[in-house]
Amino acid sequence: MSFFTEFPSLGRADLSAMRRWIDGNFREFTRATGEALEAFFNPLLMFLVWFEDVLLATPWPIILLIVGGLAYLGSRSWKITLGSVAAFVAIGFFGMWEDTMSTLAIISVATILCIAIGIPIGILMSRSDRMQAVITPILDVMQTIPSFVYLIPVVMLLGIGKVPGLIAVCIYAIPPIVRLTNLGIRLVDADVLEAADAFGASPRQKLFGVQVPLALPNIFAGVNQTIMMALSMVVIASMIGVQGLGVPVLRAISNQYLALGLMNGLAIVALAIIFDRVSQTYGKRLQAYRGNSK
């Protein structure tokens, strides 16, 4: 009768043996490949450290000019530009400038990596139902697995520091841009594709001249989501040595400093809003330009 009252499960000894087998094999893999992986990611570390040093060494008025210039170039909106500059002035006024520059460095590098890797994968998914069937479950796992779990294999492979944190941020943030690139290309009107075929467009011309431009709003929505998820992961990545606004937030949680946590949390929100508004507006403007040029 115990069969009906107790769920059949693996015995404690077998379960323990299975866990030891997984841990042992992963440790052996780590010992065998750890140095090679560190050497592989060393250029990435050097670039990240250099970019962060550049941001920290640049005088704040120049940073404000660059932020305002990029915001205006992306949005062509004085409201968004002034809002972006005002947000950075407030961040600096409340003593969070250096942490914000560190966060800006890792978010920028993580976003560039996610775009460089995610968009080609999304395009590949859109052109092959089989690839979509293979990649979609992987993205499901990446989006649903608890974010803390990402840190375990990354730390075992590369230890603590900037690169493991950057990799964890990229793994957590890349699924939206892959999904929305795939979705945007698949949603392109069939009549438009037939018209492109009628004009004799090659598959490459059809992809980069028709499908990708029409999918830009979805692609930029994916970029937005990637940036938001990267910003949220920065706080968790601070547990493994990633400098930035996540460190004071973590300190505020540990010591129950409400004001410190709120101020740094709001600074992360300000960065998220700036990235979101500028990229969204740029995507809409680019689509309007493509539409008018036809």
Short mmCIF file of C-alpha atoms in Angstrom, two decimals:
data_model
loop_
_atom_site.label_atom_id
_atom_site.label_comp_id
_atom_site.label_asym_id
_atom_site.label_seq_id
_atom_site.Cartn_x
_atom_site.Cartn_y
_atom_site.Cartn_z
CA MET A 1 0.00 0.00 0.00
CA SER A 2 2.99 2.31 0.46
CA PHE A 3 3.06 2.58 -3.35
CA PHE A 4 -0.11 4.72 -3.18
CA THR A 5 1.01 6.93 -0.28
CA GLU A 6 4.67 7.52 -1.16
CA PHE A 7 5.74 8.73 -4.58
CA PRO A 8 8.23 6.29 -6.16
CA SER A 9 11.61 7.98 -6.15
CA LEU A 10 15.27 7.23 -6.52
CA GLY A 11 16.82 6.05 -3.27
CA ARG A 12 18.90 8.44 -1.22
CA ALA A 13 22.10 6.49 -1.89
CA ASP A 14 21.49 6.35 -5.66
CA LEU A 15 20.56 10.03 -5.74
CA SER A 16 23.73 10.92 -3.84
CA ALA A 17 25.82 8.78 -6.19
CA MET A 18 24.26 10.49 -9.21
CA ARG A 19 25.02 13.96 -7.81
CA ARG A 20 28.62 12.95 -7.01
CA TRP A 21 29.00 11.61 -10.56
CA ILE A 22 27.74 14.88 -12.09
CA ASP A 23 29.86 17.05 -9.77
CA GLY A 24 32.96 14.90 -10.26
CA ASN A 25 32.72 14.94 -14.05
CA PHE A 26 32.12 18.67 -14.14
CA ARG A 27 35.14 19.27 -11.85
CA GLU A 28 37.30 17.13 -14.14
CA PHE A 29 36.00 19.10 -17.13
CA THR A 30 36.78 22.32 -15.28
CA ARG A 31 40.34 21.23 -14.45
CA ALA A 32 40.93 20.10 -18.04
CA THR A 33 39.52 23.18 -19.78
CA GLY A 34 39.75 25.96 -17.17
CA GLU A 35 43.05 27.46 -18.37
CA ALA A 36 42.06 27.22 -22.04
CA LEU A 37 38.73 28.94 -21.32
CA GLU A 38 40.44 31.71 -19.37
CA ALA A 39 42.85 32.24 -22.27
CA PHE A 40 39.94 32.27 -24.71
CA PHE A 41 38.06 34.93 -22.74
CA ASN A 42 41.16 36.99 -21.89
CA PRO A 43 40.71 39.39 -24.87
CA LEU A 44 37.13 39.97 -23.73
CA LEU A 45 38.36 40.76 -20.21
CA MET A 46 40.98 43.17 -21.57
CA PHE A 47 38.36 44.96 -23.69
CA LEU A 48 35.92 45.19 -20.78
CA VAL A 49 38.59 46.54 -18.40
CA TRP A 50 39.79 49.03 -21.04
CA PHE A 51 36.25 50.26 -21.75
CA GLU A 52 35.51 50.64 -18.05
CA ASP A 53 38.79 52.53 -17.49
CA VAL A 54 37.97 54.84 -20.40
CA LEU A 55 34.55 55.65 -18.95
CA LEU A 56 35.97 56.22 -15.46
CA ALA A 57 38.85 58.38 -16.71
CA THR A 58 36.74 60.55 -19.02
CA PRO A 59 35.73 63.89 -17.42
CA TRP A 60 32.05 63.97 -16.50
CA PRO A 61 31.14 66.95 -18.79
CA ILE A 62 32.39 64.95 -21.78
CA ILE A 63 30.37 61.91 -20.68
CA LEU A 64 27.29 64.12 -20.44
CA LEU A 65 27.94 65.49 -23.93
CA ILE A 66 28.36 61.95 -25.29
CA VAL A 67 25.19 60.75 -23.55
CA GLY A 68 23.23 63.72 -24.86
CA GLY A 69 24.66 63.34 -28.35
CA LEU A 70 23.92 59.61 -28.54
CA ALA A 71 20.42 60.13 -27.11
CA TYR A 72 19.67 62.83 -29.69
CA LEU A 73 21.16 60.85 -32.60
CA GLY A 74 19.08 57.83 -31.61
CA SER A 75 15.80 59.53 -30.79
CA ARG A 76 15.87 62.97 -32.49
CA SER A 77 13.92 64.10 -29.44
CA TRP A 78 14.99 66.98 -27.20
CA LYS A 79 12.79 65.66 -24.40
CA ILE A 80 14.56 62.30 -24.34
CA THR A 81 17.95 63.98 -24.71
CA LEU A 82 17.38 66.42 -21.85
CA GLY A 83 15.87 63.64 -19.74
CA SER A 84 18.92 61.41 -20.32
CA VAL A 85 21.36 64.19 -19.39
CA ALA A 86 19.29 65.15 -16.33
CA ALA A 87 19.25 61.52 -15.18
CA PHE A 88 23.05 61.32 -15.38
CA VAL A 89 23.41 64.65 -13.57
CA ALA A 90 21.20 63.34 -10.77
CA ILE A 91 23.20 60.09 -10.63
CA GLY A 92 26.46 62.00 -10.29
CA PHE A 93 25.00 64.48 -7.79
CA PHE A 94 23.99 61.65 -5.47
CA GLY A 95 27.48 60.05 -5.58
CA MET A 96 26.81 57.07 -7.87
CA TRP A 97 28.87 58.19 -10.86
CA GLU A 98 31.70 55.61 -10.71
CA ASP A 99 29.36 52.67 -10.07
CA THR A 100 27.16 53.86 -12.94
CA MET A 101 30.15 54.01 -15.30
CA SER A 102 31.12 50.44 -14.32
CA THR A 103 27.55 49.27 -14.88
CA LEU A 104 27.38 51.14 -18.18
CA ALA A 105 30.56 49.39 -19.32
CA ILE A 106 29.35 45.86 -18.60
CA ILE A 107 25.83 46.53 -19.94
CA SER A 108 27.21 48.02 -23.16
CA VAL A 109 29.61 45.10 -23.74
CA ALA A 110 26.94 42.53 -22.83
CA THR A 111 24.42 44.17 -25.20
CA ILE A 112 26.93 44.25 -28.05
CA LEU A 113 27.70 40.56 -27.51
CA CYS A 114 24.01 39.63 -27.32
CA ILE A 115 23.25 41.54 -30.53
CA ALA A 116 26.24 40.03 -32.34
CA ILE A 117 25.28 36.49 -31.32
CA GLY A 118 21.50 36.72 -30.93
CA ILE A 119 20.45 38.33 -34.21
CA PRO A 120 22.26 35.76 -36.43
CA ILE A 121 20.72 32.95 -34.37
CA GLY A 122 17.28 34.55 -34.72
CA ILE A 123 17.75 34.87 -38.49
CA LEU A 124 18.84 31.23 -38.64
CA MET A 125 15.71 30.20 -36.71
CA SER A 126 13.48 32.20 -39.04
CA ARG A 127 14.87 30.43 -42.10
CA SER A 128 14.62 26.88 -40.76
CA ASP A 129 11.71 25.27 -38.90
CA ARG A 130 14.08 22.52 -37.76
CA MET A 131 16.48 25.03 -36.19
CA GLN A 132 13.53 26.73 -34.52
CA ALA A 133 12.40 23.39 -33.09
CA VAL A 134 15.91 22.77 -31.71
CA ILE A 135 16.68 26.24 -30.35
CA THR A 136 13.27 27.11 -28.86
CA PRO A 137 13.46 24.54 -25.99
CA ILE A 138 16.99 25.77 -25.20
CA LEU A 139 15.68 29.34 -24.98
CA ASP A 140 12.81 28.11 -22.79
CA VAL A 141 15.31 26.59 -20.36
CA MET A 142 17.49 29.72 -20.41
CA GLN A 143 14.51 31.96 -19.62
CA THR A 144 12.94 29.82 -16.91
CA ILE A 145 15.95 28.53 -15.00
CA PRO A 146 16.57 30.62 -11.84
CA SER A 147 19.16 33.29 -12.56
CA PHE A 148 21.26 32.30 -9.53
CA VAL A 149 21.79 28.87 -11.07
CA TYR A 150 23.70 30.45 -13.98
CA LEU A 151 26.37 31.55 -11.56
CA ILE A 152 27.28 27.99 -10.41
CA PRO A 153 28.80 26.53 -13.61
CA VAL A 154 30.26 29.90 -14.62
CA VAL A 155 32.05 30.29 -11.28
CA MET A 156 33.24 26.66 -11.35
CA LEU A 157 34.70 27.19 -14.84
CA LEU A 158 36.16 30.69 -14.55
CA GLY A 159 36.07 31.62 -10.87
CA ILE A 160 34.80 35.03 -9.80
CA GLY A 161 35.38 38.30 -11.61
CA LYS A 162 34.24 40.44 -14.52
CA VAL A 163 34.25 37.82 -17.29
CA PRO A 164 32.18 35.19 -15.41
CA GLY A 165 29.73 37.95 -14.52
CA LEU A 166 29.59 39.14 -18.12
CA ILE A 167 28.96 35.60 -19.39
CA ALA A 168 26.19 35.08 -16.83
CA VAL A 169 24.59 38.39 -17.89
CA CYS A 170 24.77 37.42 -21.58
CA ILE A 171 23.26 33.96 -21.01
CA TYR A 172 20.40 35.50 -19.04
CA ALA A 173 19.77 38.38 -21.44
CA ILE A 174 20.15 36.86 -24.91
CA PRO A 175 16.87 34.88 -25.34
CA PRO A 176 14.56 37.89 -26.04
CA ILE A 177 16.61 39.19 -28.94
CA VAL A 178 16.78 35.71 -30.50
CA ARG A 179 13.03 35.12 -30.12
CA LEU A 180 11.94 38.54 -31.36
CA THR A 181 14.30 38.53 -34.33
CA ASN A 182 12.86 35.18 -35.37
CA LEU A 183 9.29 36.36 -34.74
CA GLY A 184 9.76 39.66 -36.57
CA ILE A 185 11.11 38.01 -39.71
CA ARG A 186 8.40 35.35 -39.71
CA LEU A 187 5.69 38.02 -39.38
CA VAL A 188 6.70 39.79 -42.60
CA ASP A 189 3.69 39.85 -44.94
CA ALA A 190 3.71 37.01 -47.49
CA ASP A 191 2.52 39.43 -50.22
CA VAL A 192 5.64 41.54 -49.70
CA LEU A 193 7.83 38.46 -50.08
CA GLU A 194 5.96 37.46 -53.24
CA ALA A 195 6.55 40.93 -54.64
CA ALA A 196 10.26 40.61 -53.85
CA ASP A 197 10.31 37.23 -55.62
CA ALA A 198 8.52 38.77 -58.59
CA PHE A 199 11.28 41.40 -58.89
CA GLY A 200 13.87 38.63 -58.93
CA ALA A 201 15.37 39.26 -55.48
CA SER A 202 17.84 36.64 -54.29
CA PRO A 203 17.32 35.07 -50.84
CA ARG A 204 20.09 37.30 -49.46
CA GLN A 205 18.56 40.45 -50.98
CA LYS A 206 15.13 39.43 -49.73
CA LEU A 207 16.47 38.86 -46.21
CA PHE A 208 18.53 42.04 -45.80
CA GLY A 209 16.49 44.29 -48.10
CA VAL A 210 12.96 43.30 -47.10
CA GLN A 211 12.62 40.97 -44.11
CA VAL A 212 15.15 42.45 -41.68
CA PRO A 213 14.11 46.11 -42.30
CA LEU A 214 10.43 45.23 -41.82
CA ALA A 215 11.31 43.26 -38.70
CA LEU A 216 13.25 46.14 -37.11
CA PRO A 217 10.52 47.12 -34.59
CA ASN A 218 10.52 43.55 -33.26
CA ILE A 219 14.31 43.38 -33.32
CA PHE A 220 14.61 46.62 -31.36
CA ALA A 221 11.96 45.36 -28.95
CA GLY A 222 14.27 42.38 -28.44
CA VAL A 223 17.22 44.71 -27.87
CA ASN A 224 15.16 46.57 -25.28
CA GLN A 225 14.28 43.37 -23.44
CA THR A 226 17.89 42.23 -23.58
CA ILE A 227 19.06 45.50 -22.02
CA MET A 228 16.40 45.30 -19.30
CA MET A 229 17.32 41.72 -18.42
CA ALA A 230 21.03 42.58 -18.46
CA LEU A 231 20.41 45.45 -16.05
CA SER A 232 18.43 43.21 -13.72
CA MET A 233 21.16 40.55 -13.86
CA VAL A 234 23.85 43.07 -12.93
CA VAL A 235 22.65 43.05 -9.32
CA ILE A 236 22.89 39.25 -9.14
CA ALA A 237 26.25 39.21 -10.95
CA SER A 238 27.64 41.52 -8.28
CA MET A 239 27.71 38.44 -6.04
CA ILE A 240 30.60 37.08 -8.10
CA GLY A 241 32.67 40.22 -8.27
CA VAL A 242 31.06 42.40 -10.96
CA GLN A 243 31.55 46.02 -9.96
CA GLY A 244 28.83 48.59 -10.46
CA LEU A 245 25.46 49.59 -9.08
CA GLY A 246 24.72 46.00 -8.07
CA VAL A 247 27.38 46.05 -5.32
CA PRO A 248 25.74 48.80 -3.21
CA VAL A 249 22.32 47.19 -3.80
CA LEU A 250 23.71 43.89 -2.49
CA ARG A 251 25.28 45.75 0.46
CA ALA A 252 21.95 47.45 1.16
CA ILE A 253 20.18 44.08 1.21
CA SER A 254 22.78 42.58 3.57
CA ASN A 255 22.72 45.51 5.99
CA GLN A 256 19.13 46.69 5.53
CA TYR A 257 20.13 50.13 4.17
CA LEU A 258 16.87 51.27 2.59
CA ALA A 259 18.10 54.60 1.20
CA LEU A 260 21.26 53.09 -0.34
CA GLY A 261 19.28 50.32 -2.02
CA LEU A 262 16.59 52.68 -3.33
CA MET A 263 19.04 55.23 -4.73
CA ASN A 264 21.14 52.67 -6.59
CA GLY A 265 18.03 50.79 -7.71
CA LEU A 266 16.60 54.00 -9.13
CA ALA A 267 19.90 54.66 -10.92
CA ILE A 268 19.54 51.24 -12.61
CA VAL A 269 15.95 52.15 -13.54
CA ALA A 270 17.15 55.46 -15.02
CA LEU A 271 19.67 53.62 -17.21
CA ALA A 272 16.96 51.17 -18.29
CA ILE A 273 14.56 53.98 -19.26
CA ILE A 274 17.24 55.83 -21.23
CA PHE A 275 18.25 52.71 -23.18
CA ASP A 276 14.60 51.81 -23.73
CA ARG A 277 13.41 55.19 -25.01
CA VAL A 278 16.39 55.79 -27.26
CA SER A 279 16.40 52.32 -28.86
CA GLN A 280 12.60 52.23 -29.29
CA THR A 281 12.52 55.66 -30.90
CA TYR A 282 15.45 54.80 -33.14
CA GLY A 283 13.71 51.61 -34.29
CA LYS A 284 10.49 53.44 -35.15
CA ARG A 285 12.39 56.22 -36.92
CA LEU A 286 14.41 53.73 -38.94
CA GLN A 287 11.27 51.88 -39.99
CA ALA A 288 9.59 55.15 -41.03
CA TYR A 289 12.67 56.05 -43.08
CA ARG A 290 12.59 52.65 -44.80
CA GLY A 291 8.89 53.06 -45.48
CA ASN A 292 9.30 56.53 -46.99
CA SER A 293 12.26 55.43 -49.13
CA LYS A 294 10.22 52.75 -50.91
#
